[in-house]
């Protein structure tokens, strides 16, 4: 096989691929998808060099549901630990595996080296800069909840980490969406990825903006999104970082200006830090549907990588749980 598909970054997806994967994730989530174990007889490798509850289980379970066999590798299992070159690792694994899902938590360039063999699809399950499969699950959740993403106003509050960057890259390519990011000073998005997201937004008719203040108070949002303050595997050099982050805690106060907003969180959460328990566990929270959608979305990612058919039994039926009647448009 040559020219294997890869999802090292969201930038590897065309606009049509992004929409197709999200639609397919919705269809899996609603139980309207049709598949005939397209990965039967295939061997999927799952490497996690860092802890994970959701992403690893999502891909492992998805691979099994699609008929594949799975081999897993933990942080101490590969010779990359003893200095083997990333490109050699990818080249060797590509002769034995049909697809690799990997969380390195290290720079994305290293995972791009693993994918450089062009034979085995490689999926980024989180690198230092980007968490693309989280964004795909997030858009799946939004589309399942709202039906159409057109006109959605999304407020992201918290660290400009790999989840935030991926969200910006994905929503920037979603026409009619507004994403406002409020990140603590010194903890904003990777400037290169923010610029890419804003370039997409100009091209696609979306809007992506970042500020480092919580004033003026946010108003009129459909979604409030946060992530935990201590992103997996990272530390903060400033010992006083909690003081900088405190104004960015998500509390019920935010719902004064956006009373209809749903709450999203990529999880794991620390109640009382980035979000109060009454929000995470309150009626506005769809964080646990969002977590489950990681599996439905992972199935779509594996199918896309494999080039499998992505059929729907009742197209559109799954959309718009949070909207009614004519609001259930099936636009992006
Ligand atoms: N949201 C997320 O990536 O969760 P895990 O770290 O548990 O995979």
XYZ file of C-alpha atoms and ligand atoms in Angstrom:
340
model
C 0.000 0.000 0.000
C 1.319 3.475 -0.798
C 0.061 6.951 0.038
C -1.666 5.839 3.251
C -4.017 8.341 4.830
C -2.816 9.944 8.026
C -4.239 12.088 10.776
C -1.128 13.500 12.391
C -2.708 16.959 12.379
C -6.152 18.260 11.475
C -4.267 19.924 8.632
C -4.039 16.434 7.063
C -7.804 16.509 6.472
C -9.473 18.304 3.590
C -12.618 20.277 4.502
C -14.726 17.468 3.011
C -12.878 14.806 5.063
C -13.460 16.766 8.251
C -17.184 17.013 7.591
C -17.445 13.358 6.489
C -15.750 12.076 9.671
C -17.950 14.237 11.889
C -21.146 13.172 10.105
C -20.104 9.535 10.362
C -19.331 9.930 14.070
C -22.852 11.304 14.585
C -24.265 8.362 12.706
C -22.343 5.870 14.908
C -23.422 7.791 17.997
C -27.085 7.573 16.994
C -26.896 3.910 15.980
C -27.849 4.717 12.373
C -24.532 3.694 10.822
C -24.094 0.616 8.660
C -20.818 -1.289 8.598
C -19.659 -4.807 7.871
C -16.545 -4.944 10.039
C -14.386 -3.234 7.411
C -11.237 -3.800 9.477
C -11.714 -7.599 9.701
C -8.331 -9.307 9.420
C -6.442 -6.035 9.985
C -4.048 -5.450 12.870
C -4.270 -2.077 14.617
C -1.407 -0.983 16.903
C -2.204 1.316 19.801
C 0.760 3.057 21.429
C 0.203 5.225 24.484
C 3.349 6.735 25.938
C 1.152 8.639 28.429
C -1.896 7.949 30.546
C -5.333 7.899 28.947
C -8.782 6.730 29.964
C -10.919 7.934 27.049
C -8.805 8.083 23.905
C -7.078 4.720 24.292
C -10.297 2.916 25.206
C -12.165 4.692 22.408
C -9.720 3.522 19.742
C -9.260 0.038 21.190
C -13.001 -0.524 21.445
C -13.588 0.995 17.991
C -10.981 -1.201 16.340
C -12.588 -4.311 17.886
C -16.084 -3.175 16.852
C -14.847 -2.724 13.281
C -13.441 -6.264 13.278
C -9.704 -5.596 13.744
C -7.204 -7.309 16.024
C -5.393 -4.962 18.393
C -1.815 -4.860 19.702
C -1.125 -2.318 22.437
C 2.164 -0.745 23.500
C 2.798 1.170 26.737
C 5.384 3.809 27.633
C 8.195 1.306 28.257
C 7.632 -0.953 25.243
C 9.305 0.577 22.195
C 12.981 1.061 21.397
C 12.342 4.770 20.863
C 13.120 4.814 24.614
C 16.652 3.631 23.868
C 17.233 6.032 21.013
C 15.816 4.290 17.948
C 14.953 6.933 15.353
C 11.244 7.748 14.961
C 11.444 7.229 11.208
C 12.944 3.740 11.747
C 10.206 2.923 14.265
C 7.504 3.922 11.793
C 9.153 2.060 8.961
C 9.446 -1.175 10.948
C 5.908 -1.011 12.372
C 4.472 -0.308 8.916
C 5.637 -3.750 7.790
C 3.728 -5.471 10.612
C 0.680 -3.325 11.366
C -2.145 -2.039 9.171
C -2.757 1.109 11.209
C -1.195 2.837 14.213
C -2.842 5.092 16.796
C -0.250 6.874 18.947
C -0.172 9.258 21.895
C 3.362 10.534 22.278
C 2.682 13.828 24.092
C 5.868 15.018 22.426
C 6.251 17.420 19.473
C 4.015 16.596 16.508
C 7.061 16.547 14.206
C 8.199 13.323 15.843
C 4.884 11.616 15.073
C 5.112 12.962 11.528
C 8.393 11.005 11.293
C 6.546 7.837 12.358
C 4.040 8.543 9.575
C 6.754 9.278 7.001
C 6.727 5.694 5.690
C 3.460 6.436 3.724
C 2.399 2.791 4.018
C 0.633 2.535 7.381
C -1.966 5.156 8.411
C -0.942 6.930 11.624
C -3.451 8.666 13.913
C -2.405 11.302 16.432
C -4.012 10.455 19.792
C -2.386 13.559 21.306
C 0.924 15.269 20.806
C 2.343 18.265 22.607
C 0.698 20.792 20.300
C -2.461 19.125 19.035
C -5.228 16.705 20.015
C -7.016 16.255 16.670
C -9.217 13.287 17.571
C -10.551 15.247 20.568
C -11.689 18.018 18.208
C -13.387 15.483 15.943
C -15.263 14.071 18.945
C -16.155 17.620 20.008
C -17.609 18.528 16.608
C -19.459 15.199 16.592
C -20.971 16.129 19.955
C -21.931 19.627 18.783
C -23.477 18.335 15.589
C -25.359 15.608 17.441
C -26.659 18.128 19.958
C -27.411 21.137 17.760
C -28.020 19.503 14.369
C -26.339 22.275 12.434
C -23.166 24.012 13.516
C -24.088 27.069 11.424
C -24.271 30.169 13.625
C -23.010 28.494 16.822
C -21.165 30.736 19.277
C -18.585 28.790 21.279
C -16.716 30.200 24.280
C -13.511 28.398 25.309
C -12.193 29.360 28.748
C -8.862 28.078 30.071
C -5.389 27.109 28.972
C -4.541 27.334 25.262
C -3.447 23.708 25.226
C -3.501 20.989 22.553
C -7.280 20.510 22.915
C -7.902 24.246 22.481
C -5.639 24.411 19.430
C -7.357 21.442 17.792
C -10.782 22.941 18.557
C -9.714 26.207 16.914
C -8.348 24.414 13.838
C -11.585 22.436 13.443
C -14.119 25.192 14.223
C -12.164 27.629 12.049
C -13.159 25.435 9.115
C -16.823 25.360 10.086
C -18.757 28.071 8.221
C -20.756 30.469 10.357
C -19.215 29.424 13.691
C -17.726 31.900 16.162
C -15.080 30.655 18.591
C -13.922 33.022 21.327
C -10.983 31.794 23.383
C -10.305 33.394 26.764
C -6.922 32.100 27.900
C -4.800 33.201 30.882
C -1.954 35.615 30.036
C 1.138 33.581 29.185
C -0.950 30.436 28.564
C -2.441 31.171 25.164
C -2.654 29.038 22.042
C 0.424 28.116 20.056
C 0.665 31.278 17.861
C 1.330 29.254 14.705
C -1.781 27.123 15.188
C -3.907 30.148 16.114
C -2.794 31.869 12.916
C -3.638 28.745 10.905
C -7.081 28.550 12.544
C -7.750 32.230 11.843
C -6.645 31.758 8.213
C -9.158 28.904 7.859
C -11.823 31.046 9.497
C -11.311 33.866 6.975
C -11.513 31.365 4.109
C -14.544 29.459 5.439
C -16.636 32.288 6.905
C -16.001 31.445 10.563
C -14.531 33.624 13.297
C -11.763 32.690 15.760
C -10.463 35.204 18.319
C -8.373 34.927 21.488
C -8.141 37.297 24.437
C -6.383 37.022 27.793
C -9.084 38.688 29.919
C -12.469 37.603 31.206
C -13.828 41.146 30.778
C -16.129 42.103 29.222
C -18.349 39.350 30.634
C -19.154 36.852 27.845
C -22.762 36.999 26.602
C -24.953 35.083 24.191
C -22.923 31.898 23.795
C -24.375 28.485 22.887
C -21.453 26.511 24.305
C -18.990 27.022 27.164
C -15.960 24.734 26.947
C -13.033 24.236 29.302
C -10.234 21.738 29.921
C -8.300 20.901 33.028
C -5.615 23.297 34.126
C -2.898 20.660 34.311
C -2.865 19.214 30.805
C -1.660 15.600 30.770
C 2.105 15.414 31.048
C 2.796 19.132 31.360
C 4.082 21.293 34.182
C 4.029 25.048 34.613
C 7.266 26.886 35.372
C 5.497 29.700 37.292
C 4.844 28.521 40.890
C 1.994 31.093 41.131
C 0.180 29.881 38.038
C -3.048 29.135 39.968
C -3.483 32.833 40.722
C -3.228 33.585 36.995
C -5.771 30.873 36.179
C -8.331 31.658 38.925
C -10.343 34.278 36.949
C -10.737 31.654 34.216
C -12.541 29.117 36.399
C -15.898 28.141 34.853
C -18.672 28.788 37.373
C -22.461 29.236 37.144
C -21.820 32.967 36.949
C -21.005 32.524 33.246
C -24.592 31.350 32.629
C -25.945 34.810 33.541
C -24.901 36.013 30.094
C -25.562 32.714 28.271
C -28.498 31.046 30.052
C -29.095 28.457 27.292
C -25.461 27.410 26.866
C -24.347 23.791 27.167
C -21.136 22.960 28.979
C -18.367 20.846 27.422
C -15.143 19.480 28.900
C -12.695 17.069 27.279
C -12.143 15.359 30.678
C -10.542 14.304 32.938
C -11.913 17.108 35.136
C -10.825 18.469 38.481
C -13.963 19.778 40.183
C -13.203 22.995 42.036
C -10.259 23.871 39.772
C -11.129 24.650 36.144
C -14.866 24.078 36.734
C -17.184 23.946 39.708
C -19.049 20.711 40.418
C -22.483 22.336 39.957
C -21.584 23.096 36.340
C -19.883 19.815 35.435
C -22.648 17.774 37.084
C -25.452 20.244 36.292
C -28.194 20.098 33.662
C -26.194 22.204 31.214
C -23.345 19.656 31.049
C -22.957 17.374 28.025
C -19.385 16.444 28.997
C -20.125 12.770 29.491
C -21.957 12.418 26.147
C -18.895 14.156 24.709
C -16.661 11.488 26.299
C -18.763 8.662 24.850
C -18.654 10.320 21.443
C -14.894 9.854 21.476
C -15.559 6.206 20.656
C -18.124 6.921 17.923
C -15.811 9.458 16.409
C -12.809 7.100 16.691
C -14.753 4.535 14.651
C -15.225 7.161 11.952
C -11.516 8.037 12.031
C -10.480 4.385 11.640
C -12.939 3.901 8.770
C -11.680 7.039 7.048
C -8.028 5.950 7.429
C -8.904 2.574 5.973
C -10.953 4.055 3.102
C -14.021 2.086 4.240
C -17.538 2.978 3.019
C -19.284 5.353 5.431
C -22.989 4.571 4.906
C -25.918 5.792 6.921
C -29.263 3.984 7.469
C -31.356 7.112 8.092
C -29.252 10.090 7.095
C -29.888 13.127 9.242
C -32.118 11.357 11.755
C -29.559 11.650 14.512
C -29.136 15.364 14.342
C -30.279 18.142 16.578
C -31.164 16.611 19.936
C -30.870 20.103 21.406
C -32.937 21.863 18.730
C -36.422 21.362 17.403
C -38.400 21.679 14.171
C -36.930 23.963 11.526
C -33.820 24.529 13.663
C -32.792 20.946 12.814
C -31.085 22.028 9.615
C -28.555 19.511 8.385
C -26.048 22.102 7.239
C -22.482 21.759 8.538
N -9.818 13.788 26.724
C -8.843 12.867 26.684
O -7.996 12.849 25.794
O -8.929 11.946 27.682
P -7.824 10.845 27.999
O -6.541 11.572 28.362
O -8.377 10.055 29.137
O -7.635 10.018 26.761
